[in-house]
GROMACS .gro file of C-alpha atoms in nm:
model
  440
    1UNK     CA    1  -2.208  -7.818   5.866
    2UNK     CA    2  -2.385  -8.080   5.713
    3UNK     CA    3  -2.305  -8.377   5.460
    4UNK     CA    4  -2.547  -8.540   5.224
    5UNK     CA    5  -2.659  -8.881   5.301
    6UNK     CA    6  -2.859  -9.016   4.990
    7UNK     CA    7  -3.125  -9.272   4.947
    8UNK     CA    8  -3.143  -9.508   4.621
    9UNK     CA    9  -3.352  -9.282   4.496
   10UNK     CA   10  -3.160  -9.004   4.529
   11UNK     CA   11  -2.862  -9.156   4.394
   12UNK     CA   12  -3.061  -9.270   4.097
   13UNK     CA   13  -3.120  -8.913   4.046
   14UNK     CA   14  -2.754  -8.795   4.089
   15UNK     CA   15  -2.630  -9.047   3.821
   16UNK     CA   16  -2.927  -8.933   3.571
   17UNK     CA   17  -2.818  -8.827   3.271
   18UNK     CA   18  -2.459  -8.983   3.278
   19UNK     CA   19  -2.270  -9.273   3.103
   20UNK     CA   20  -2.331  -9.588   3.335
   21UNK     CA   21  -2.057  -9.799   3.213
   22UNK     CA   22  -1.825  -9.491   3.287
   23UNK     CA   23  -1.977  -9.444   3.638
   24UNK     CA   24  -1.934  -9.804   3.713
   25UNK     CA   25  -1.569  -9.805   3.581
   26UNK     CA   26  -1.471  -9.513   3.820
   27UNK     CA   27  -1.672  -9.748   4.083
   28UNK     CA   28  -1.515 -10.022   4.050
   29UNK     CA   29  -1.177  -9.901   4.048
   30UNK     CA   30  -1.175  -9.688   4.323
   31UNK     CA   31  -1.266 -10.051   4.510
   32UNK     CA   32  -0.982 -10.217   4.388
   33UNK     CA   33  -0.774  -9.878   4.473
   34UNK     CA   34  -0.965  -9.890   4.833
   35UNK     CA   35  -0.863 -10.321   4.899
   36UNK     CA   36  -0.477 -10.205   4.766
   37UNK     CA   37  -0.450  -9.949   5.037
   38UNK     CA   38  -0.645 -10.134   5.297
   39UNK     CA   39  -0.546 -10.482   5.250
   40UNK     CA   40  -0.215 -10.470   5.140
   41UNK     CA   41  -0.133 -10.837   5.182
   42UNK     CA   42  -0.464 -11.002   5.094
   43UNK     CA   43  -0.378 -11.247   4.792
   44UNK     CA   44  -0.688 -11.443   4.721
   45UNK     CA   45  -1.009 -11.213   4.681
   46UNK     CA   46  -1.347 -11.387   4.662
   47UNK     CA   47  -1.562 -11.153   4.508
   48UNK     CA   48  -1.944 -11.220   4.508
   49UNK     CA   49  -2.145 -11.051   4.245
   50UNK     CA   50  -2.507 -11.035   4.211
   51UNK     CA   51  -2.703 -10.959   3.911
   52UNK     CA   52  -2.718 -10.627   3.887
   53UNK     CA   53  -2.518 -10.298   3.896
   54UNK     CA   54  -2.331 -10.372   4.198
   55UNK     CA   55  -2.236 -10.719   4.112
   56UNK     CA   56  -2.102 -10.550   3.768
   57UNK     CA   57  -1.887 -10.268   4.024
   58UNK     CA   58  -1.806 -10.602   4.151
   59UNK     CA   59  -1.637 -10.773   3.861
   60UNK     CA   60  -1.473 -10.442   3.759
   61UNK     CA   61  -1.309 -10.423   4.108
   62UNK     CA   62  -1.184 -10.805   4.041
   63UNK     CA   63  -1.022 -10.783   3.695
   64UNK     CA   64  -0.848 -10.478   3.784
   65UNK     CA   65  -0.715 -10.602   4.087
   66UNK     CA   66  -0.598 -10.910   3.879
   67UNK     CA   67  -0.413 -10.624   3.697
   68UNK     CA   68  -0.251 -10.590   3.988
   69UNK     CA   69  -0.121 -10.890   4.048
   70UNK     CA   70  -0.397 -11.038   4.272
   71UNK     CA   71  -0.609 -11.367   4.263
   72UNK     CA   72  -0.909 -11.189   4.270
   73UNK     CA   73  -1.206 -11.415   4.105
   74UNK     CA   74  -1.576 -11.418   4.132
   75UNK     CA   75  -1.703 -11.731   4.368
   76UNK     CA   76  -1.915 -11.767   4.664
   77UNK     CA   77  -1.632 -12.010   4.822
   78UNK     CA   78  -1.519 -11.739   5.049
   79UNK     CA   79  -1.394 -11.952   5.347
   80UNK     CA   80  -1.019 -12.023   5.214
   81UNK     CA   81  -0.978 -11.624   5.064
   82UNK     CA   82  -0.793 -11.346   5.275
   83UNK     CA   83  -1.051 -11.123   5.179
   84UNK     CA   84  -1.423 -11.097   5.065
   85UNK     CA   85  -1.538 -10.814   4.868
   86UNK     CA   86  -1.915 -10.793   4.864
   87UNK     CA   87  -2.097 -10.708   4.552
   88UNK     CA   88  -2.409 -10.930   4.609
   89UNK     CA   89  -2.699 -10.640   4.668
   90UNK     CA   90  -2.666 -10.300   4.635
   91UNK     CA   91  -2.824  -9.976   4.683
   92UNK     CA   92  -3.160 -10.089   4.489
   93UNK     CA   93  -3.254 -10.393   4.760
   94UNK     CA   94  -3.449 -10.353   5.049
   95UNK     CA   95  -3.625 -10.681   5.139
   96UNK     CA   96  -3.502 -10.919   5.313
   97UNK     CA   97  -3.249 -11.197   5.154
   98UNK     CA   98  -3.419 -11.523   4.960
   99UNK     CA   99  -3.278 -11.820   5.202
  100UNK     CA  100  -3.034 -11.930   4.908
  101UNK     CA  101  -2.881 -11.573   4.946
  102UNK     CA  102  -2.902 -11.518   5.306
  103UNK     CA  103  -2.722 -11.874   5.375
  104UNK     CA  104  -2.463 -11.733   5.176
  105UNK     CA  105  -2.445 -11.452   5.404
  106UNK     CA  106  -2.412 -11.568   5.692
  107UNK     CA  107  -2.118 -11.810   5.535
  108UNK     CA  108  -1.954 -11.480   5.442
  109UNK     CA  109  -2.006 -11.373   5.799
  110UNK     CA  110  -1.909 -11.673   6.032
  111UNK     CA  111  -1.606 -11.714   5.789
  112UNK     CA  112  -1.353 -11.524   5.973
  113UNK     CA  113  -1.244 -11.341   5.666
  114UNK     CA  114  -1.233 -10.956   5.641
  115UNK     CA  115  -1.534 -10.801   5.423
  116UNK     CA  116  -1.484 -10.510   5.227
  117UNK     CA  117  -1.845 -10.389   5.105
  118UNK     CA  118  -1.922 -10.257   4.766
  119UNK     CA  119  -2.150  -9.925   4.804
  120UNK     CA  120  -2.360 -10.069   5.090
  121UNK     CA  121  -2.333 -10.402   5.279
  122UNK     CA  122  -2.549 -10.653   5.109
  123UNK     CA  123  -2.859 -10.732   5.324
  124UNK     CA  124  -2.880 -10.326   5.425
  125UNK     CA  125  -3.164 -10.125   5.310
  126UNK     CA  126  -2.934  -9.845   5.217
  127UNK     CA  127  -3.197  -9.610   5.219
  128UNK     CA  128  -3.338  -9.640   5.573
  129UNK     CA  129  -3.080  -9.804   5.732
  130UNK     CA  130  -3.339 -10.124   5.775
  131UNK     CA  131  -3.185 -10.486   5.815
  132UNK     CA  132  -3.480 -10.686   5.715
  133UNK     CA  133  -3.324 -11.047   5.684
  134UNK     CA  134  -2.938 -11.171   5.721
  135UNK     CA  135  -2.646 -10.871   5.676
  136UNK     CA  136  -2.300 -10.892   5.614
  137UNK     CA  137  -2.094 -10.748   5.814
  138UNK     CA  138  -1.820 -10.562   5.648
  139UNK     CA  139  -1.486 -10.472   5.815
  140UNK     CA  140  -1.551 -10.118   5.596
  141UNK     CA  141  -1.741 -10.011   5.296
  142UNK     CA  142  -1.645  -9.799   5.000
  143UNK     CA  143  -1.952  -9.577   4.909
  144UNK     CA  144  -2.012  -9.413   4.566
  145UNK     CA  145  -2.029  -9.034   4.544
  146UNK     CA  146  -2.153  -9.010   4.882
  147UNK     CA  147  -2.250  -9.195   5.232
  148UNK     CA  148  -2.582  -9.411   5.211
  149UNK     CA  149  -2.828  -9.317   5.485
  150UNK     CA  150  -2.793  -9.712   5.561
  151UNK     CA  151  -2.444  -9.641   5.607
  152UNK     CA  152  -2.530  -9.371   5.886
  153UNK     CA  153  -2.837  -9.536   6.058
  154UNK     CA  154  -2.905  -9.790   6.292
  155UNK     CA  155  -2.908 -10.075   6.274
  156UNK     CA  156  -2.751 -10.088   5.929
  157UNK     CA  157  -2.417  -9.856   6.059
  158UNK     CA  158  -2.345 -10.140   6.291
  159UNK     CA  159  -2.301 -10.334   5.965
  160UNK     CA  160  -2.092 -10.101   5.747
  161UNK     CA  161  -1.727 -10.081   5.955
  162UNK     CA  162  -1.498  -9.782   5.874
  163UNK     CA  163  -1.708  -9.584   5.549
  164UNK     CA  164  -1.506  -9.430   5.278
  165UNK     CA  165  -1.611  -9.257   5.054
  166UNK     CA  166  -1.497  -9.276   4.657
  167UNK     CA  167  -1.531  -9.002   4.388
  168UNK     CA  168  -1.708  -9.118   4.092
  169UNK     CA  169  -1.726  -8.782   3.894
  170UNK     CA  170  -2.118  -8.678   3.982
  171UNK     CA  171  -2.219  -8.368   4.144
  172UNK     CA  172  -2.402  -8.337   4.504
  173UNK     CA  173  -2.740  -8.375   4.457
  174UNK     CA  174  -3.088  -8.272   4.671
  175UNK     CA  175  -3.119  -8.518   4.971
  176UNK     CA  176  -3.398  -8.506   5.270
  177UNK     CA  177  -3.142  -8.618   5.499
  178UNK     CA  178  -2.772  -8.498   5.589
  179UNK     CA  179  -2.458  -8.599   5.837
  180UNK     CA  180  -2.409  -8.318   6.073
  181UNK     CA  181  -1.995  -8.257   6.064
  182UNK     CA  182  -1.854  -8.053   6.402
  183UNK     CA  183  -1.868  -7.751   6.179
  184UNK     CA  184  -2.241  -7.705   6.341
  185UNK     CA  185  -2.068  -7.585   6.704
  186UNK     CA  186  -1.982  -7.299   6.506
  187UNK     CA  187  -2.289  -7.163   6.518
  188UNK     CA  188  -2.374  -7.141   6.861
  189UNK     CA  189  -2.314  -6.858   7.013
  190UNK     CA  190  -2.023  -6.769   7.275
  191UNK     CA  191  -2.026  -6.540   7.566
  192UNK     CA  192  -1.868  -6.188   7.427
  193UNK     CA  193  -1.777  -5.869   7.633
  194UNK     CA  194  -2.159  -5.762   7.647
  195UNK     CA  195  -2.315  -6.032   7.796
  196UNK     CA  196  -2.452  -6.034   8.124
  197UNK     CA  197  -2.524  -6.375   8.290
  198UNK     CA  198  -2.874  -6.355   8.159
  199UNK     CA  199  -2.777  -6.261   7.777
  200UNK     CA  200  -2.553  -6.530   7.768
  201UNK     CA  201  -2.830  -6.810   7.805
  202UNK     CA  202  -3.030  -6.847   8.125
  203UNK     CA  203  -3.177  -7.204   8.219
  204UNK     CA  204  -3.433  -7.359   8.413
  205UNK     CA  205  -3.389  -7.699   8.510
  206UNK     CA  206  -3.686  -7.934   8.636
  207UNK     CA  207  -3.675  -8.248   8.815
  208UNK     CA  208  -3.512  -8.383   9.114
  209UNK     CA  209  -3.769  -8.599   9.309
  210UNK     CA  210  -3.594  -8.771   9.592
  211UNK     CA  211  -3.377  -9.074   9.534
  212UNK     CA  212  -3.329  -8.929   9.149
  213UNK     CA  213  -3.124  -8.566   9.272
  214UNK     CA  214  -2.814  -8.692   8.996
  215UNK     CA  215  -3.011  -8.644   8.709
  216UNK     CA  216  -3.137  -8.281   8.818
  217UNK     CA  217  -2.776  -8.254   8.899
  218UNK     CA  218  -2.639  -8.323   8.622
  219UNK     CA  219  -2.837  -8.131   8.321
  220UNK     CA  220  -2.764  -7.831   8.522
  221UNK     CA  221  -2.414  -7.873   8.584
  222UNK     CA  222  -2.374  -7.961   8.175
  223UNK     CA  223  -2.615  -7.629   8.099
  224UNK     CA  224  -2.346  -7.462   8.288
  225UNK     CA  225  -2.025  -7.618   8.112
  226UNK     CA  226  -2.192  -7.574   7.760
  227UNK     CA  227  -2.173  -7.219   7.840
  228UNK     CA  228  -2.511  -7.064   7.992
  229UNK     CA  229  -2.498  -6.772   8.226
  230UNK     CA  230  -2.739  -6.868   8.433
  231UNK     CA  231  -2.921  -7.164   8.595
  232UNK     CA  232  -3.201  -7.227   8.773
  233UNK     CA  233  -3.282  -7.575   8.956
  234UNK     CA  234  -3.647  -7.649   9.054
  235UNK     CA  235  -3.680  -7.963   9.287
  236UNK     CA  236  -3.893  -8.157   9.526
  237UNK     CA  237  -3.975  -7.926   9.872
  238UNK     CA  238  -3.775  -8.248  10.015
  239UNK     CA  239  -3.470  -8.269   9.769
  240UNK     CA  240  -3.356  -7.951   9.839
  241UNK     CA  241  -3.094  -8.033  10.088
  242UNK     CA  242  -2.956  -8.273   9.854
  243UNK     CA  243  -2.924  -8.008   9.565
  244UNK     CA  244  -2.803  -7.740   9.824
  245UNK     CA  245  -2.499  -7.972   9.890
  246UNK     CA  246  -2.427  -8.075   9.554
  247UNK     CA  247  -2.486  -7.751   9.319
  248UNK     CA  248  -2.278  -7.445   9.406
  249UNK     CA  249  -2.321  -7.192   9.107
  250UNK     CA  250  -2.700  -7.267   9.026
  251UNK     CA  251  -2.985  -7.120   9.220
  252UNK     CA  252  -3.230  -7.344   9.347
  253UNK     CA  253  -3.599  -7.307   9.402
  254UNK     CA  254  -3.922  -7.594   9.553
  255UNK     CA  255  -4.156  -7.702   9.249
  256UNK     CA  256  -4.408  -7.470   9.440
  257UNK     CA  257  -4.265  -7.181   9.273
  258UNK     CA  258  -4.125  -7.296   8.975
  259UNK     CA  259  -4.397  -7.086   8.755
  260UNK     CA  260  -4.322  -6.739   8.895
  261UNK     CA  261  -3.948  -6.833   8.821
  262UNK     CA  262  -3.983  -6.922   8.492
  263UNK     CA  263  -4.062  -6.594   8.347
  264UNK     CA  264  -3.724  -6.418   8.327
  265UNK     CA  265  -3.548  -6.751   8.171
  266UNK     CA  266  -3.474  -6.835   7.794
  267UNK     CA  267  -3.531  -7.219   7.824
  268UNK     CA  268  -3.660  -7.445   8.009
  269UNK     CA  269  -3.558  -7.863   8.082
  270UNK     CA  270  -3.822  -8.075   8.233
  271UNK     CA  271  -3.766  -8.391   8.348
  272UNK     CA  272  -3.417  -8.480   8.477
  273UNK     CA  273  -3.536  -8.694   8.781
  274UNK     CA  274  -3.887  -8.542   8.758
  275UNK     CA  275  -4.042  -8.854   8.859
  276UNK     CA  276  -4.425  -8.990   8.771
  277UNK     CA  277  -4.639  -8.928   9.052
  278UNK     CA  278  -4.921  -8.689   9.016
  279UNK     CA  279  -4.697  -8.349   9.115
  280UNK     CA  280  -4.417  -8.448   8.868
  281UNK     CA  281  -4.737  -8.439   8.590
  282UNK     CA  282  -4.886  -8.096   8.742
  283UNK     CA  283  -4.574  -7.948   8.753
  284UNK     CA  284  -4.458  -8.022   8.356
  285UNK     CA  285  -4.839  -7.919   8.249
  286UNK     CA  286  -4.836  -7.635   8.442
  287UNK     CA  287  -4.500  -7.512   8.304
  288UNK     CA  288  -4.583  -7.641   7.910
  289UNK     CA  289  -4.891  -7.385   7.993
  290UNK     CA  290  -4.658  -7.074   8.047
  291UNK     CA  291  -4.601  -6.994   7.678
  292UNK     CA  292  -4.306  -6.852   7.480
  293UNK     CA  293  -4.019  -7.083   7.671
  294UNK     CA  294  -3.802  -7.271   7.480
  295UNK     CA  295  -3.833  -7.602   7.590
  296UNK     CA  296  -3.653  -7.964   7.624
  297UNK     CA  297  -3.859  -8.260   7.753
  298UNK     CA  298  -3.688  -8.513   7.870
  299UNK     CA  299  -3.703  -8.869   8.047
  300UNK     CA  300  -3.995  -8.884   8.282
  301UNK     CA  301  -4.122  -8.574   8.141
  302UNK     CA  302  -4.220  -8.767   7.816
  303UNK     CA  303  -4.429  -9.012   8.049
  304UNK     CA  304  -4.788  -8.993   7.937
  305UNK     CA  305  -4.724  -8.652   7.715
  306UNK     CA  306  -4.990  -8.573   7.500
  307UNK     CA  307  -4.933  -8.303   7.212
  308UNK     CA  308  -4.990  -7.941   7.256
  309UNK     CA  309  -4.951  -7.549   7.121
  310UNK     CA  310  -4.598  -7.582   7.255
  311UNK     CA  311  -4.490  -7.809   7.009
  312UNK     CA  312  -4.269  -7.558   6.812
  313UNK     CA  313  -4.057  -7.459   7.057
  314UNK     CA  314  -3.989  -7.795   7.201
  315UNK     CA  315  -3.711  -8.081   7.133
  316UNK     CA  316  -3.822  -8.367   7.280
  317UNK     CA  317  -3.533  -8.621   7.365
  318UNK     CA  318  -3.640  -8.967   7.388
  319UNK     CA  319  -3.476  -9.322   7.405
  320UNK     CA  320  -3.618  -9.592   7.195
  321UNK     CA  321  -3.823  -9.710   7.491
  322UNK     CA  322  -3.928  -9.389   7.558
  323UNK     CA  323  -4.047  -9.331   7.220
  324UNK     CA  324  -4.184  -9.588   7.156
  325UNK     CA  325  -4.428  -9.533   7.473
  326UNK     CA  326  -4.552  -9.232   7.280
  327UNK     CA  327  -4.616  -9.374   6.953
  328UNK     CA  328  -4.772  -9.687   7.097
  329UNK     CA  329  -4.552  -9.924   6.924
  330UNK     CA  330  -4.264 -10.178   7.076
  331UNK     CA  331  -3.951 -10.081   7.162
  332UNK     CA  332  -3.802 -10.344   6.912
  333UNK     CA  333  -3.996 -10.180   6.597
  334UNK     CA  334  -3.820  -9.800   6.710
  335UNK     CA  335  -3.500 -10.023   6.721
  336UNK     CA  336  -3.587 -10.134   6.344
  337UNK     CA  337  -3.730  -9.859   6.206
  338UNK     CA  338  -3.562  -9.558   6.368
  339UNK     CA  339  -3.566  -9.315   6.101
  340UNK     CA  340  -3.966  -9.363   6.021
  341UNK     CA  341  -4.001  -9.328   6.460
  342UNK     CA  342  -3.809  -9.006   6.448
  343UNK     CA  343  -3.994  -8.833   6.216
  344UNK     CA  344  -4.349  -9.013   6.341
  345UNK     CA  345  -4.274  -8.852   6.665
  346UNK     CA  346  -4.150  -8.514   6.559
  347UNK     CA  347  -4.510  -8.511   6.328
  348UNK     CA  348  -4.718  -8.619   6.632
  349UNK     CA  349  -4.623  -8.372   6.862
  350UNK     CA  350  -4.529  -8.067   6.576
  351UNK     CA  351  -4.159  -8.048   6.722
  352UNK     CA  352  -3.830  -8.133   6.733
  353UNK     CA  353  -3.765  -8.528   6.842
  354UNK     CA  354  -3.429  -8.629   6.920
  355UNK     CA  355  -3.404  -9.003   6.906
  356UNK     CA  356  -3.077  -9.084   7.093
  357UNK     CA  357  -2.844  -9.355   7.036
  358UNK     CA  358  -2.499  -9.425   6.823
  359UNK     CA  359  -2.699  -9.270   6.553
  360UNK     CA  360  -2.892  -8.985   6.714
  361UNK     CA  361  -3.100  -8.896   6.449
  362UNK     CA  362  -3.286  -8.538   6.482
  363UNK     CA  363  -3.638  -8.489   6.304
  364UNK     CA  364  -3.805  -8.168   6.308
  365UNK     CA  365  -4.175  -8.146   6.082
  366UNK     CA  366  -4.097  -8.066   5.735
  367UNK     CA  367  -3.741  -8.023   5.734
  368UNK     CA  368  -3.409  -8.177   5.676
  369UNK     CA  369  -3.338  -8.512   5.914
  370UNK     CA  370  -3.010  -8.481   6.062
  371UNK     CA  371  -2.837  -8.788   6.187
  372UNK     CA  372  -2.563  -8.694   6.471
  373UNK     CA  373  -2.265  -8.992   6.448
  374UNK     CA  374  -2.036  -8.841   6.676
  375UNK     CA  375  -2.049  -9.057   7.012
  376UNK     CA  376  -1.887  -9.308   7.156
  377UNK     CA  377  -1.941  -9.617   7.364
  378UNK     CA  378  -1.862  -9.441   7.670
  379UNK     CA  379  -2.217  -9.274   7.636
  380UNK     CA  380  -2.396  -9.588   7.730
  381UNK     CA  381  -2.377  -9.519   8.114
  382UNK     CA  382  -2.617  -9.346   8.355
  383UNK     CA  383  -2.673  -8.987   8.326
  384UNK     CA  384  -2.531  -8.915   7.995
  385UNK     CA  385  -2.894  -8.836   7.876
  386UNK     CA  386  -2.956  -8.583   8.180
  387UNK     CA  387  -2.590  -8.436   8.061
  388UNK     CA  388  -2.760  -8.395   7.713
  389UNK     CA  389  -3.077  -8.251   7.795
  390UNK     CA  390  -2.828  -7.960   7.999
  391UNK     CA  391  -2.639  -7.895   7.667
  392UNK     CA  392  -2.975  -7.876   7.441
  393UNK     CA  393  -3.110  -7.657   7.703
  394UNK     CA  394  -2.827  -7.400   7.677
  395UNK     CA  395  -2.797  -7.419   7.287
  396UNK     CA  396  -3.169  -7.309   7.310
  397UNK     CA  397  -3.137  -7.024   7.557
  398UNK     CA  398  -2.874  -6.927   7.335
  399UNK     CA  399  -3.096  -6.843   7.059
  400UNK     CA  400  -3.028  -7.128   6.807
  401UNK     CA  401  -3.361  -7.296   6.675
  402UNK     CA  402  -3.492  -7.631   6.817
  403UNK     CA  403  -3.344  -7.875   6.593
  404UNK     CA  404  -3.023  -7.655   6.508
  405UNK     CA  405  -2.985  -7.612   6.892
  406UNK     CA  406  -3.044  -8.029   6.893
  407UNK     CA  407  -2.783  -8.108   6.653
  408UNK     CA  408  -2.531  -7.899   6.802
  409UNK     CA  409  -2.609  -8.038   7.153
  410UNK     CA  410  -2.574  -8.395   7.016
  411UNK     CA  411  -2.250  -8.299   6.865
  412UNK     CA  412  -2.116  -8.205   7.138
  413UNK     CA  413  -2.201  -8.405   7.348
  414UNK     CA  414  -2.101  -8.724   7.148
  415UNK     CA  415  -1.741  -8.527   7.082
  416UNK     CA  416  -1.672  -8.457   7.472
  417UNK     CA  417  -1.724  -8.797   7.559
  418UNK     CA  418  -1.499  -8.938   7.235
  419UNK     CA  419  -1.214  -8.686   7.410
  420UNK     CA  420  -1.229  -8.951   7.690
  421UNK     CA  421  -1.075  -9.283   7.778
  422UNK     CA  422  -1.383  -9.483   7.713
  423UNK     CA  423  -1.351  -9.747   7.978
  424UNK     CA  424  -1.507  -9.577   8.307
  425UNK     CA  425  -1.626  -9.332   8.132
  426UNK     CA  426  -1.918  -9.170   8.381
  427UNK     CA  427  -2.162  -8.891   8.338
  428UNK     CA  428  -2.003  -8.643   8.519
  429UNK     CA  429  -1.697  -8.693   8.301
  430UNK     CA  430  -1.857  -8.586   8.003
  431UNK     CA  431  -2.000  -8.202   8.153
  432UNK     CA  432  -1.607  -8.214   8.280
  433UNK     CA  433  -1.506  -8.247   7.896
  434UNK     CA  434  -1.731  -7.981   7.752
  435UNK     CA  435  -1.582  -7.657   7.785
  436UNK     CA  436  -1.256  -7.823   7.548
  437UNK     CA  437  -1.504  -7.923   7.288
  438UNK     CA  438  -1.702  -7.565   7.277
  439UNK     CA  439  -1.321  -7.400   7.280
  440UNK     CA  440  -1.187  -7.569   6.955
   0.00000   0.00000   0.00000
């Protein structure tokens, strides 16, 4: 259900205890093994080494490949190679390049030659994820033991290409952070011959302000497709009509009553459409007041949200922007720093925050980060993030815990929409694709 994804500390503590110029033997080789498979025709290998233990993987990686048969040398003149192998920094750096290193960089970079990277791509803060300075930008990277949380994390994944991942003869270790694998859809529970609608997960759903009906639309249609019994839609005295027209299985109620309706249901979604005037803000306060609802806070209902008791049984799922709003900081620094925002916002408010992107990472106070890598481009289109807040919704009325019932959402969400021909890919298609995922 879940991989490890180390730090440098971590892996420091993995290789304690065990011969180095062993480890870095099995390293090495399994990167010339790796360019072999991968680059089958690549003659000429530039391979630039650093000073320390990567640079040394590095060399290994060259003299065995000259075993082989291959021109593989150690050089920074990597414009005439047919392949660059990238030993300059590894695991251990996390500032940005010196301007002698980071022109080399970018030379490895604008060259137009593949990059194979050794452990982590030079320029990545392998244990955050952090690009601080100039990055290369490897075609894939072969990772020791296990994947690097820089490897899995924003923006350094965007750096890394395809990640494999080579045996070096240590055993898994303790980490504070882990991949979640599609095993985690195995634990949420399916309908079974003695559920009613209500047992099966019931869901209230509120937002809808006029001109913004989709959204509302949308998280209740997906609460529906990832398998909950029973919906309820609570919208603007005027957006009714709308909703009428477009929801046929959900029941739908005016924001007026939306308290007295809440009490039967196992979870509740504000903000889908909610809008920010002054009834959009009385009507998420007044419902965060109910007690003992699980809870998923979405889009506008994030605008202006202060902590509270309810903390615990919330997931809140923000954007960058949107989180950033909360912890006061620019968007930009949430963009650069997304696995400190995560778990800044999940300590803030005391619950689960579910930062969305490529990397959704999933931060819950005092536990285990989880970093969701299972989308797709396709997800960057309107409404995808109501579709989510539907599926975390469900998972919750369900039964599974906050940031279990996260995790699995984000899975499968970021699987139905990979089951998709990306181009055209629209919200609607995703709920569509849903059912498949939660049937495998």
């Amino acid at each position: 259900m879940f991989d490890p994804l180390y730090t440098a500390e971590e892996m420091r503590a993995a290789e304690a205890g065990h011969d180095v110029e062993a480890l870095m033997e099995r390293a090495g080789a399994a990167v010339a093994a790796e360019v072999l498979r991968r680059f089958p025709d690549a003659r000429r290998i530039a391979v630039v080494c650093g000073g320390g233990a990567n640079g040394g993987d590095g060399r290994i990686a060259a003299r065995v490949l000259r075993e082989e048969g291959r021109e593989a040398v150690e050089t920074t003149a990597v414009e005439d190679a047919d392949l660059v192998l990238d030993a300059l920094f590894g695991t251990g750096f996390h500032d940005a390049p010196r301007a002698d290193a980071a022109a080399l960089i970018e030379r490895i970079n604008v060259s137009g030659v593949p990059v194979l990277a050794v452990d982590v791509p030079s320029g990545v803060d392998a244990s955050t994820g952090e690009v601080p300075g100039a990055a290369v930008r490897a075609a894939a990277t072969v990772a020791f033991h296990g994947r690097k949380v820089g490897l899995a994390v924003a923006p350094g994944r965007f750096h890394a290409g395809e990640v494999v991942v080579a045996d070096i003869g240590l055993t898994s270790g303790t980490t504070q952070q882990a991949l979640v694998t599609e095993a985690v859809l195995d634990r949420v529970p399916r309908r079974g011959p003695a559920d009613s609608k209500y047992t099966a997960g019931s869901v209230l759903v509120v937002g809808g302000a006029p001109g913004l009906t989709g959204a509302v639309c949308l998280a209740a249609e997906a609460a529906f497709r990832a398998d909950a019994g029973y919906v309820v839609v609570a919208v603007p005295e005027a957006s009714l009509p709308v909703v009428e027209t477009r929801l046929l299985e959900a029941v739908k109620l005016p924001w007026e009553r939306v308290a007295d309706a809440a009490g039967r249901l196992g979870a509740i979604a504000i903000g889908p459409g909610l809008g920010r005037d002054d009834a959009a803000a009385r009507t998420r306060d007044e419902l965060l007041a109910l007690g003992g609802h699980a809870l998923v806070l979405d889009a506008d209902a994030l605008h202006g949200l202060e902590p509270g008791d309810w903390g615990p049984r919330a997931v809140l799922t923000p954007h960058a922007g949107e989180l950033a709003r909360l912890l006061g900081e620019p968007s930009e620094w949430v963009d650069a720093h997304r696995l400190e925002a995560a778990r800044r916002g999940a300590e803030r408010f005391g619950a689960v925050c579910l930062l969305k992107g490529a990397d959704t990472i999933v931060a819950a106070p005092g536990k285990l980060l989880l970093v969701c890598d299972s989308g797709s481009p396709g997800l960057a289109t309107a409404g995808t993030g109501d579709v989510l807040t539907g599926v975390v919704a469900a998972f919750l009325a369900k039964g599974l815990e906050p940031q279990l019932a996260a995790a699995a959402a984000a899975t499968a969400h970021g699987l139905a929409a990979r089951s998709l021909p990306q181009p055209g890919l629209i919200a609607s298609d995703v709920v569509a694709a849903l059912p498949a995922v939660l049937s495998r």
